[in-house]
Amino acid sequence: MAGLFVLGVNLPMLRLGENYVIRFTLPEAGEPAQLPVVQGPDDPARPLVVIDAGHGGRDPGASGDGFREKDIVLGLAQALRDDLLAQGGIRVALTRNDDRFLVVEERFEIARALDADLFLSIHADSAGEKAAVSGASIYTLSEKASSEAAARFAARENTADAVNGVVLSGRNQTVDAILVELSQRRTSEGSAEFARLIEREGQGALQFLPPAQRSAALRVLRAPDVPSVLFESGFITNPEDAERLASPAGRKRFAEALSRAIRIYFARNPSE
């Protein structure tokens, strides 16, 4: 069978029909990744949060009722950035500020390259045909999922940068797991504290799906030296959730609650 050679891997061609073609541009070998602009105070001593809008570009994420996850979460990320900058005192960077594609490892590596003090990845889930399922969830990293639902969510998000089912990262997941177990211990407490603050500050403003705090082996949270949380903002397959998250009022409530959590976290954990 004919094959496709991508990133040093000979991939079998899937017989999906002549009109089924995925085209995207890969960076040149050795080309350095372009880091996003850091906004806010021109003072490296000020704390830095990197906000990651999930999916993007050729990867729309979940979809439902005319909404796409990549669009909703970008709007939420931009709203949170604007709220933080308006209040001052905190530096902010977005992993993407437009409709571009990033592989999962690029996202947390941006936070590490910028020497971020906190990493927040924003997503929206899908419940398939179960349109009544709604509410937000807060994820931290764990090699053992906190529930079957958390495991399913991790499985979907961890394959976001696959082409025809083949992950492009090329990293050894066994080696990654060992390295994460050794180094993540230093940051897991910070991640857990930030997750608790999001739930606390979101009470009365955000709707949570019990239990609000969950854990799973999410690749995007594998920065070993940056406290990291994935915020599942709601279910795009729920019309009320999707409408709320896409609305100016919904983005404002989200931004205010998450901004409070971030500020309290940095007040308790000043950057060195």
PDB file of C-alpha atoms in Angstrom:
ATOM      1  CA  MET A   1       0.000   0.000   0.000  1.00  0.00           C
ATOM      2  CA  ALA A   2       1.262   3.506  -0.758  1.00  0.00           C
ATOM      3  CA  GLY A   3       2.456   5.571   2.176  1.00  0.00           C
ATOM      4  CA  LEU A   4       2.839   9.144   3.321  1.00  0.00           C
ATOM      5  CA  PHE A   5       6.129  10.287   4.865  1.00  0.00           C
ATOM      6  CA  VAL A   6       5.575  12.860   7.646  1.00  0.00           C
ATOM      7  CA  LEU A   7       8.112  13.847  10.273  1.00  0.00           C
ATOM      8  CA  GLY A   8      10.211  10.747   9.712  1.00  0.00           C
ATOM      9  CA  VAL A   9       7.278   8.330   9.990  1.00  0.00           C
ATOM     10  CA  ASN A  10       5.963   6.271   7.106  1.00  0.00           C
ATOM     11  CA  LEU A  11       2.199   6.443   7.448  1.00  0.00           C
ATOM     12  CA  PRO A  12      -0.212   4.199   5.541  1.00  0.00           C
ATOM     13  CA  MET A  13      -2.567   6.005   3.199  1.00  0.00           C
ATOM     14  CA  LEU A  14      -6.181   5.605   4.271  1.00  0.00           C
ATOM     15  CA  ARG A  15      -8.621   4.858   1.467  1.00  0.00           C
ATOM     16  CA  LEU A  16     -11.065   7.654   2.244  1.00  0.00           C
ATOM     17  CA  GLY A  17     -11.868   8.769  -1.269  1.00  0.00           C
ATOM     18  CA  GLU A  18     -10.266  11.165  -3.720  1.00  0.00           C
ATOM     19  CA  ASN A  19     -11.851  14.267  -2.185  1.00  0.00           C
ATOM     20  CA  TYR A  20     -10.709  13.578   1.375  1.00  0.00           C
ATOM     21  CA  VAL A  21      -7.505  15.584   1.723  1.00  0.00           C
ATOM     22  CA  ILE A  22      -5.995  17.370   4.718  1.00  0.00           C
ATOM     23  CA  ARG A  23      -3.406  20.012   3.849  1.00  0.00           C
ATOM     24  CA  PHE A  24      -1.452  22.058   6.349  1.00  0.00           C
ATOM     25  CA  THR A  25       1.996  23.606   6.498  1.00  0.00           C
ATOM     26  CA  LEU A  26       4.602  22.199   8.848  1.00  0.00           C
ATOM     27  CA  PRO A  27       7.409  24.463  10.071  1.00  0.00           C
ATOM     28  CA  GLU A  28      10.867  24.027   8.595  1.00  0.00           C
ATOM     29  CA  ALA A  29      13.148  21.712  10.551  1.00  0.00           C
ATOM     30  CA  GLY A  30      14.956  23.625  13.242  1.00  0.00           C
ATOM     31  CA  GLU A  31      12.764  26.714  12.854  1.00  0.00           C
ATOM     32  CA  PRO A  32      12.251  28.284  16.302  1.00  0.00           C
ATOM     33  CA  ALA A  33       8.683  28.675  17.507  1.00  0.00           C
ATOM     34  CA  GLN A  34       7.487  32.269  17.595  1.00  0.00           C
ATOM     35  CA  LEU A  35       6.609  33.224  21.138  1.00  0.00           C
ATOM     36  CA  PRO A  36       3.531  35.368  21.762  1.00  0.00           C
ATOM     37  CA  VAL A  37       3.706  38.961  22.937  1.00  0.00           C
ATOM     38  CA  VAL A  38       3.644  39.455  26.703  1.00  0.00           C
ATOM     39  CA  GLN A  39       1.253  42.274  27.613  1.00  0.00           C
ATOM     40  CA  GLY A  40       0.955  44.257  30.813  1.00  0.00           C
ATOM     41  CA  PRO A  41       3.587  45.882  33.034  1.00  0.00           C
ATOM     42  CA  ASP A  42       7.069  46.181  31.537  1.00  0.00           C
ATOM     43  CA  ASP A  43       8.525  44.555  34.617  1.00  0.00           C
ATOM     44  CA  PRO A  44       9.735  40.920  34.597  1.00  0.00           C
ATOM     45  CA  ALA A  45       9.233  40.791  38.362  1.00  0.00           C
ATOM     46  CA  ARG A  46       5.471  40.966  37.863  1.00  0.00           C
ATOM     47  CA  PRO A  47       3.700  37.578  37.719  1.00  0.00           C
ATOM     48  CA  LEU A  48       2.940  36.131  34.278  1.00  0.00           C
ATOM     49  CA  VAL A  49      -0.052  34.000  33.363  1.00  0.00           C
ATOM     50  CA  VAL A  50      -0.198  32.247  29.994  1.00  0.00           C
ATOM     51  CA  ILE A  51      -3.752  31.695  28.763  1.00  0.00           C
ATOM     52  CA  ASP A  52      -4.283  28.938  26.219  1.00  0.00           C
ATOM     53  CA  ALA A  53      -7.369  28.922  23.981  1.00  0.00           C
ATOM     54  CA  GLY A  54      -7.748  25.258  23.037  1.00  0.00           C
ATOM     55  CA  HIS A  55      -7.835  23.906  19.487  1.00  0.00           C
ATOM     56  CA  GLY A  56      -7.704  26.363  16.562  1.00  0.00           C
ATOM     57  CA  GLY A  57      -6.949  26.376  12.846  1.00  0.00           C
ATOM     58  CA  ARG A  58      -7.712  23.063  11.163  1.00  0.00           C
ATOM     59  CA  ASP A  59      -8.807  21.666  14.554  1.00  0.00           C
ATOM     60  CA  PRO A  60     -12.227  23.139  15.444  1.00  0.00           C
ATOM     61  CA  GLY A  61     -12.662  21.099  18.606  1.00  0.00           C
ATOM     62  CA  ALA A  62     -16.206  20.240  19.644  1.00  0.00           C
ATOM     63  CA  SER A  63     -19.166  21.698  17.766  1.00  0.00           C
ATOM     64  CA  GLY A  64     -22.909  22.021  18.118  1.00  0.00           C
ATOM     65  CA  ASP A  65     -25.796  24.283  17.089  1.00  0.00           C
ATOM     66  CA  GLY A  66     -23.557  26.355  14.829  1.00  0.00           C
ATOM     67  CA  PHE A  67     -20.905  26.945  17.523  1.00  0.00           C
ATOM     68  CA  ARG A  68     -17.296  25.767  17.350  1.00  0.00           C
ATOM     69  CA  GLU A  69     -15.174  25.211  20.426  1.00  0.00           C
ATOM     70  CA  LYS A  70     -12.131  26.967  18.972  1.00  0.00           C
ATOM     71  CA  ASP A  71     -14.126  30.194  18.491  1.00  0.00           C
ATOM     72  CA  ILE A  72     -15.836  30.150  21.889  1.00  0.00           C
ATOM     73  CA  VAL A  73     -12.663  29.509  23.887  1.00  0.00           C
ATOM     74  CA  LEU A  74     -10.700  32.180  21.995  1.00  0.00           C
ATOM     75  CA  GLY A  75     -13.371  34.713  22.941  1.00  0.00           C
ATOM     76  CA  LEU A  76     -13.148  33.624  26.587  1.00  0.00           C
ATOM     77  CA  ALA A  77      -9.337  33.816  26.593  1.00  0.00           C
ATOM     78  CA  GLN A  78      -9.369  37.313  25.111  1.00  0.00           C
ATOM     79  CA  ALA A  79     -12.005  38.473  27.604  1.00  0.00           C
ATOM     80  CA  LEU A  80      -9.925  37.195  30.530  1.00  0.00           C
ATOM     81  CA  ARG A  81      -6.778  38.833  29.145  1.00  0.00           C
ATOM     82  CA  ASP A  82      -8.581  42.161  28.765  1.00  0.00           C
ATOM     83  CA  ASP A  83      -9.932  42.020  32.326  1.00  0.00           C
ATOM     84  CA  LEU A  84      -6.506  41.253  33.792  1.00  0.00           C
ATOM     85  CA  LEU A  85      -4.823  44.017  31.793  1.00  0.00           C
ATOM     86  CA  ALA A  86      -7.514  46.539  32.717  1.00  0.00           C
ATOM     87  CA  GLN A  87      -6.886  45.940  36.415  1.00  0.00           C
ATOM     88  CA  GLY A  88      -3.113  46.060  35.990  1.00  0.00           C
ATOM     89  CA  GLY A  89      -0.247  44.475  37.873  1.00  0.00           C
ATOM     90  CA  ILE A  90      -0.199  41.134  36.044  1.00  0.00           C
ATOM     91  CA  ARG A  91       1.523  40.209  32.789  1.00  0.00           C
ATOM     92  CA  VAL A  92      -0.499  38.157  30.295  1.00  0.00           C
ATOM     93  CA  ALA A  93       0.274  36.163  27.153  1.00  0.00           C
ATOM     94  CA  LEU A  94      -2.063  34.147  24.914  1.00  0.00           C
ATOM     95  CA  THR A  95      -0.764  31.002  23.223  1.00  0.00           C
ATOM     96  CA  ARG A  96      -2.922  32.043  20.264  1.00  0.00           C
ATOM     97  CA  ASN A  97      -4.729  35.297  19.594  1.00  0.00           C
ATOM     98  CA  ASP A  98      -6.230  34.193  16.285  1.00  0.00           C
ATOM     99  CA  ASP A  99      -7.412  31.078  14.478  1.00  0.00           C
ATOM    100  CA  ARG A 100      -4.126  29.183  14.301  1.00  0.00           C
ATOM    101  CA  PHE A 101      -3.195  25.560  14.922  1.00  0.00           C
ATOM    102  CA  LEU A 102      -0.822  24.551  17.727  1.00  0.00           C
ATOM    103  CA  VAL A 103       0.104  21.028  18.731  1.00  0.00           C
ATOM    104  CA  VAL A 104      -0.478  20.214  22.381  1.00  0.00           C
ATOM    105  CA  GLU A 105       3.196  20.299  23.393  1.00  0.00           C
ATOM    106  CA  GLU A 106       3.650  23.755  21.874  1.00  0.00           C
ATOM    107  CA  ARG A 107       1.054  25.161  24.227  1.00  0.00           C
ATOM    108  CA  PHE A 108       2.690  24.345  27.542  1.00  0.00           C
ATOM    109  CA  GLU A 109       6.174  24.803  26.081  1.00  0.00           C
ATOM    110  CA  ILE A 110       5.216  28.430  25.357  1.00  0.00           C
ATOM    111  CA  ALA A 111       4.468  28.854  29.065  1.00  0.00           C
ATOM    112  CA  ARG A 112       7.816  27.303  29.972  1.00  0.00           C
ATOM    113  CA  ALA A 113       9.762  29.373  27.424  1.00  0.00           C
ATOM    114  CA  LEU A 114       8.216  32.565  28.792  1.00  0.00           C
ATOM    115  CA  ASP A 115       8.984  31.477  32.356  1.00  0.00           C
ATOM    116  CA  ALA A 116       5.296  31.762  33.238  1.00  0.00           C
ATOM    117  CA  ASP A 117       4.070  31.586  36.821  1.00  0.00           C
ATOM    118  CA  LEU A 118       0.702  30.082  35.873  1.00  0.00           C
ATOM    119  CA  PHE A 119      -0.809  28.282  32.859  1.00  0.00           C
ATOM    120  CA  LEU A 120      -4.536  28.145  32.112  1.00  0.00           C
ATOM    121  CA  SER A 121      -5.938  26.158  29.180  1.00  0.00           C
ATOM    122  CA  ILE A 122      -9.553  26.905  28.236  1.00  0.00           C
ATOM    123  CA  HIS A 123     -11.822  24.365  26.529  1.00  0.00           C
ATOM    124  CA  ALA A 124     -15.487  23.467  25.983  1.00  0.00           C
ATOM    125  CA  ASP A 125     -16.713  19.891  26.086  1.00  0.00           C
ATOM    126  CA  SER A 126     -19.166  17.791  24.082  1.00  0.00           C
ATOM    127  CA  ALA A 127     -21.725  15.349  25.457  1.00  0.00           C
ATOM    128  CA  GLY A 128     -22.783  14.020  22.061  1.00  0.00           C
ATOM    129  CA  GLU A 129     -26.518  13.484  21.911  1.00  0.00           C
ATOM    130  CA  LYS A 130     -26.947  14.271  25.629  1.00  0.00           C
ATOM    131  CA  ALA A 131     -27.874  17.926  25.151  1.00  0.00           C
ATOM    132  CA  ALA A 132     -29.051  18.310  28.754  1.00  0.00           C
ATOM    133  CA  VAL A 133     -25.521  17.886  30.192  1.00  0.00           C
ATOM    134  CA  SER A 134     -24.127  21.294  31.155  1.00  0.00           C
ATOM    135  CA  GLY A 135     -21.702  23.077  33.441  1.00  0.00           C
ATOM    136  CA  ALA A 136     -18.002  23.793  33.836  1.00  0.00           C
ATOM    137  CA  SER A 137     -15.230  21.558  35.207  1.00  0.00           C
ATOM    138  CA  ILE A 138     -11.708  22.269  36.458  1.00  0.00           C
ATOM    139  CA  TYR A 139      -8.970  19.768  35.613  1.00  0.00           C
ATOM    140  CA  THR A 140      -5.533  19.234  37.103  1.00  0.00           C
ATOM    141  CA  LEU A 141      -2.974  16.661  36.008  1.00  0.00           C
ATOM    142  CA  SER A 142      -3.075  13.117  37.322  1.00  0.00           C
ATOM    143  CA  GLU A 143      -1.886   9.873  35.757  1.00  0.00           C
ATOM    144  CA  LYS A 144      -5.070   8.280  37.098  1.00  0.00           C
ATOM    145  CA  ALA A 145      -8.319   9.891  35.984  1.00  0.00           C
ATOM    146  CA  SER A 146     -10.715  10.940  38.738  1.00  0.00           C
ATOM    147  CA  SER A 147     -13.661   9.381  36.890  1.00  0.00           C
ATOM    148  CA  GLU A 148     -14.622   7.576  33.697  1.00  0.00           C
ATOM    149  CA  ALA A 149     -15.899  10.880  32.287  1.00  0.00           C
ATOM    150  CA  ALA A 150     -12.544  12.523  33.019  1.00  0.00           C
ATOM    151  CA  ALA A 151     -10.744   9.664  31.260  1.00  0.00           C
ATOM    152  CA  ARG A 152     -12.943  10.047  28.172  1.00  0.00           C
ATOM    153  CA  PHE A 153     -12.317  13.797  28.117  1.00  0.00           C
ATOM    154  CA  ALA A 154      -8.545  13.288  28.361  1.00  0.00           C
ATOM    155  CA  ALA A 155      -8.611  10.728  25.560  1.00  0.00           C
ATOM    156  CA  ARG A 156     -10.346  13.208  23.251  1.00  0.00           C
ATOM    157  CA  GLU A 157      -8.167  16.207  24.110  1.00  0.00           C
ATOM    158  CA  ASN A 158      -4.918  14.230  23.962  1.00  0.00           C
ATOM    159  CA  THR A 159      -5.482  13.411  20.289  1.00  0.00           C
ATOM    160  CA  ALA A 160      -6.204  16.995  19.228  1.00  0.00           C
ATOM    161  CA  ASP A 161      -3.014  17.218  17.157  1.00  0.00           C
ATOM    162  CA  ALA A 162      -3.406  13.910  15.298  1.00  0.00           C
ATOM    163  CA  VAL A 163      -3.599  13.566  11.533  1.00  0.00           C
ATOM    164  CA  ASN A 164      -5.576  10.534  10.386  1.00  0.00           C
ATOM    165  CA  GLY A 165      -5.169   9.137  13.885  1.00  0.00           C
ATOM    166  CA  VAL A 166      -1.381   9.562  14.062  1.00  0.00           C
ATOM    167  CA  VAL A 167      -0.059  11.973  16.712  1.00  0.00           C
ATOM    168  CA  LEU A 168       2.538  14.370  15.323  1.00  0.00           C
ATOM    169  CA  SER A 169       4.449  15.088  18.514  1.00  0.00           C
ATOM    170  CA  GLY A 170       6.687  12.035  18.258  1.00  0.00           C
ATOM    171  CA  ARG A 171       7.400  12.043  21.991  1.00  0.00           C
ATOM    172  CA  ASN A 172       7.848   8.919  24.046  1.00  0.00           C
ATOM    173  CA  GLN A 173       4.846   8.858  26.383  1.00  0.00           C
ATOM    174  CA  THR A 174       6.469   6.339  28.740  1.00  0.00           C
ATOM    175  CA  VAL A 175       9.489   8.585  29.221  1.00  0.00           C
ATOM    176  CA  ASP A 176       7.188  11.599  29.587  1.00  0.00           C
ATOM    177  CA  ALA A 177       5.227   9.862  32.330  1.00  0.00           C
ATOM    178  CA  ILE A 178       8.396   9.165  34.348  1.00  0.00           C
ATOM    179  CA  LEU A 179       9.680  12.720  33.964  1.00  0.00           C
ATOM    180  CA  VAL A 180       6.320  14.189  34.896  1.00  0.00           C
ATOM    181  CA  GLU A 181       6.038  12.023  38.000  1.00  0.00           C
ATOM    182  CA  LEU A 182       9.431  13.197  39.215  1.00  0.00           C
ATOM    183  CA  SER A 183       9.126  16.906  38.500  1.00  0.00           C
ATOM    184  CA  GLN A 184       5.406  17.600  38.685  1.00  0.00           C
ATOM    185  CA  ARG A 185       5.379  17.112  42.451  1.00  0.00           C
ATOM    186  CA  ARG A 186       6.753  20.630  42.872  1.00  0.00           C
ATOM    187  CA  THR A 187       3.922  22.237  40.951  1.00  0.00           C
ATOM    188  CA  SER A 188       0.960  19.951  41.669  1.00  0.00           C
ATOM    189  CA  GLU A 189       0.149  21.765  44.910  1.00  0.00           C
ATOM    190  CA  GLY A 190       0.030  25.098  43.083  1.00  0.00           C
ATOM    191  CA  SER A 191      -2.208  23.613  40.406  1.00  0.00           C
ATOM    192  CA  ALA A 192      -4.577  22.222  43.033  1.00  0.00           C
ATOM    193  CA  GLU A 193      -4.692  25.541  44.871  1.00  0.00           C
ATOM    194  CA  PHE A 194      -5.524  27.412  41.655  1.00  0.00           C
ATOM    195  CA  ALA A 195      -8.272  24.888  40.866  1.00  0.00           C
ATOM    196  CA  ARG A 196      -9.816  25.414  44.305  1.00  0.00           C
ATOM    197  CA  LEU A 197      -9.732  29.187  43.838  1.00  0.00           C
ATOM    198  CA  ILE A 198     -11.477  28.934  40.457  1.00  0.00           C
ATOM    199  CA  GLU A 199     -14.294  26.921  42.025  1.00  0.00           C
ATOM    200  CA  ARG A 200     -14.576  29.282  44.986  1.00  0.00           C
ATOM    201  CA  GLU A 201     -14.523  32.501  42.967  1.00  0.00           C
ATOM    202  CA  GLY A 202     -16.851  31.045  40.353  1.00  0.00           C
ATOM    203  CA  GLN A 203     -19.624  30.276  42.832  1.00  0.00           C
ATOM    204  CA  GLY A 204     -22.709  32.328  41.974  1.00  0.00           C
ATOM    205  CA  ALA A 205     -21.226  33.477  38.661  1.00  0.00           C
ATOM    206  CA  LEU A 206     -20.439  30.221  36.865  1.00  0.00           C
ATOM    207  CA  GLN A 207     -22.372  26.967  36.653  1.00  0.00           C
ATOM    208  CA  PHE A 208     -20.321  23.871  37.537  1.00  0.00           C
ATOM    209  CA  LEU A 209     -20.907  20.225  36.690  1.00  0.00           C
ATOM    210  CA  PRO A 210     -20.453  18.249  39.925  1.00  0.00           C
ATOM    211  CA  PRO A 211     -17.819  17.454  40.929  1.00  0.00           C
ATOM    212  CA  ALA A 212     -16.295  20.723  39.805  1.00  0.00           C
ATOM    213  CA  GLN A 213     -12.680  19.639  40.407  1.00  0.00           C
ATOM    214  CA  ARG A 214     -11.395  16.673  38.428  1.00  0.00           C
ATOM    215  CA  SER A 215      -8.095  15.164  37.350  1.00  0.00           C
ATOM    216  CA  ALA A 216      -6.857  13.309  34.286  1.00  0.00           C
ATOM    217  CA  ALA A 217      -3.687  12.554  32.320  1.00  0.00           C
ATOM    218  CA  LEU A 218      -4.041  15.592  30.063  1.00  0.00           C
ATOM    219  CA  ARG A 219      -1.020  16.255  27.851  1.00  0.00           C
ATOM    220  CA  VAL A 220      -1.579  20.012  27.816  1.00  0.00           C
ATOM    221  CA  LEU A 221      -0.998  20.140  31.603  1.00  0.00           C
ATOM    222  CA  ARG A 222       2.409  18.431  31.488  1.00  0.00           C
ATOM    223  CA  ALA A 223       4.581  21.488  32.090  1.00  0.00           C
ATOM    224  CA  PRO A 224       6.580  20.141  35.033  1.00  0.00           C
ATOM    225  CA  ASP A 225       7.565  23.543  36.412  1.00  0.00           C
ATOM    226  CA  VAL A 226       4.434  25.679  35.811  1.00  0.00           C
ATOM    227  CA  PRO A 227       1.249  25.254  37.888  1.00  0.00           C
ATOM    228  CA  SER A 228      -1.338  24.350  35.275  1.00  0.00           C
ATOM    229  CA  VAL A 229      -5.116  24.001  35.118  1.00  0.00           C
ATOM    230  CA  LEU A 230      -7.513  23.174  32.300  1.00  0.00           C
ATOM    231  CA  PHE A 231     -10.860  24.948  32.612  1.00  0.00           C
ATOM    232  CA  GLU A 232     -13.693  23.130  30.866  1.00  0.00           C
ATOM    233  CA  SER A 233     -16.031  26.107  30.419  1.00  0.00           C
ATOM    234  CA  GLY A 234     -19.192  24.159  29.604  1.00  0.00           C
ATOM    235  CA  PHE A 235     -20.775  21.918  26.993  1.00  0.00           C
ATOM    236  CA  ILE A 236     -21.010  23.220  23.464  1.00  0.00           C
ATOM    237  CA  THR A 237     -23.628  20.538  22.808  1.00  0.00           C
ATOM    238  CA  ASN A 238     -25.889  22.224  25.372  1.00  0.00           C
ATOM    239  CA  PRO A 239     -27.642  25.168  23.669  1.00  0.00           C
ATOM    240  CA  GLU A 240     -27.837  27.225  26.885  1.00  0.00           C
ATOM    241  CA  ASP A 241     -24.173  26.655  27.715  1.00  0.00           C
ATOM    242  CA  ALA A 242     -23.070  27.519  24.174  1.00  0.00           C
ATOM    243  CA  GLU A 243     -25.199  30.656  23.978  1.00  0.00           C
ATOM    244  CA  ARG A 244     -23.975  31.833  27.369  1.00  0.00           C
ATOM    245  CA  LEU A 245     -20.296  31.252  26.626  1.00  0.00           C
ATOM    246  CA  ALA A 246     -20.549  32.996  23.259  1.00  0.00           C
ATOM    247  CA  SER A 247     -22.380  36.040  24.660  1.00  0.00           C
ATOM    248  CA  PRO A 248     -20.696  39.242  25.896  1.00  0.00           C
ATOM    249  CA  ALA A 249     -22.399  38.847  29.281  1.00  0.00           C
ATOM    250  CA  GLY A 250     -21.243  35.242  29.614  1.00  0.00           C
ATOM    251  CA  ARG A 251     -17.677  36.109  28.677  1.00  0.00           C
ATOM    252  CA  LYS A 252     -17.723  38.952  31.211  1.00  0.00           C
ATOM    253  CA  ARG A 253     -18.860  36.674  34.067  1.00  0.00           C
ATOM    254  CA  PHE A 254     -16.217  34.136  33.126  1.00  0.00           C
ATOM    255  CA  ALA A 255     -13.461  36.759  32.904  1.00  0.00           C
ATOM    256  CA  GLU A 256     -14.324  38.369  36.226  1.00  0.00           C
ATOM    257  CA  ALA A 257     -14.433  35.055  38.117  1.00  0.00           C
ATOM    258  CA  LEU A 258     -11.199  33.696  36.620  1.00  0.00           C
ATOM    259  CA  SER A 259      -9.472  37.050  37.046  1.00  0.00           C
ATOM    260  CA  ARG A 260     -10.280  37.039  40.766  1.00  0.00           C
ATOM    261  CA  ALA A 261      -8.923  33.502  41.105  1.00  0.00           C
ATOM    262  CA  ILE A 262      -5.696  34.435  39.307  1.00  0.00           C
ATOM    263  CA  ARG A 263      -5.157  37.562  41.408  1.00  0.00           C
ATOM    264  CA  ILE A 264      -5.745  35.733  44.667  1.00  0.00           C
ATOM    265  CA  TYR A 265      -3.388  32.956  43.575  1.00  0.00           C
ATOM    266  CA  PHE A 266      -0.602  35.445  42.830  1.00  0.00           C
ATOM    267  CA  ALA A 267      -1.254  37.302  46.081  1.00  0.00           C
ATOM    268  CA  ARG A 268      -0.709  34.032  47.951  1.00  0.00           C
ATOM    269  CA  ASN A 269       2.185  32.931  45.729  1.00  0.00           C
ATOM    270  CA  PRO A 270       4.279  35.969  44.769  1.00  0.00           C
ATOM    271  CA  SER A 271       6.704  35.370  41.911  1.00  0.00           C
ATOM    272  CA  GLU A 272      10.329  35.124  42.904  1.00  0.00           C
TER     273      GLU A 272
END
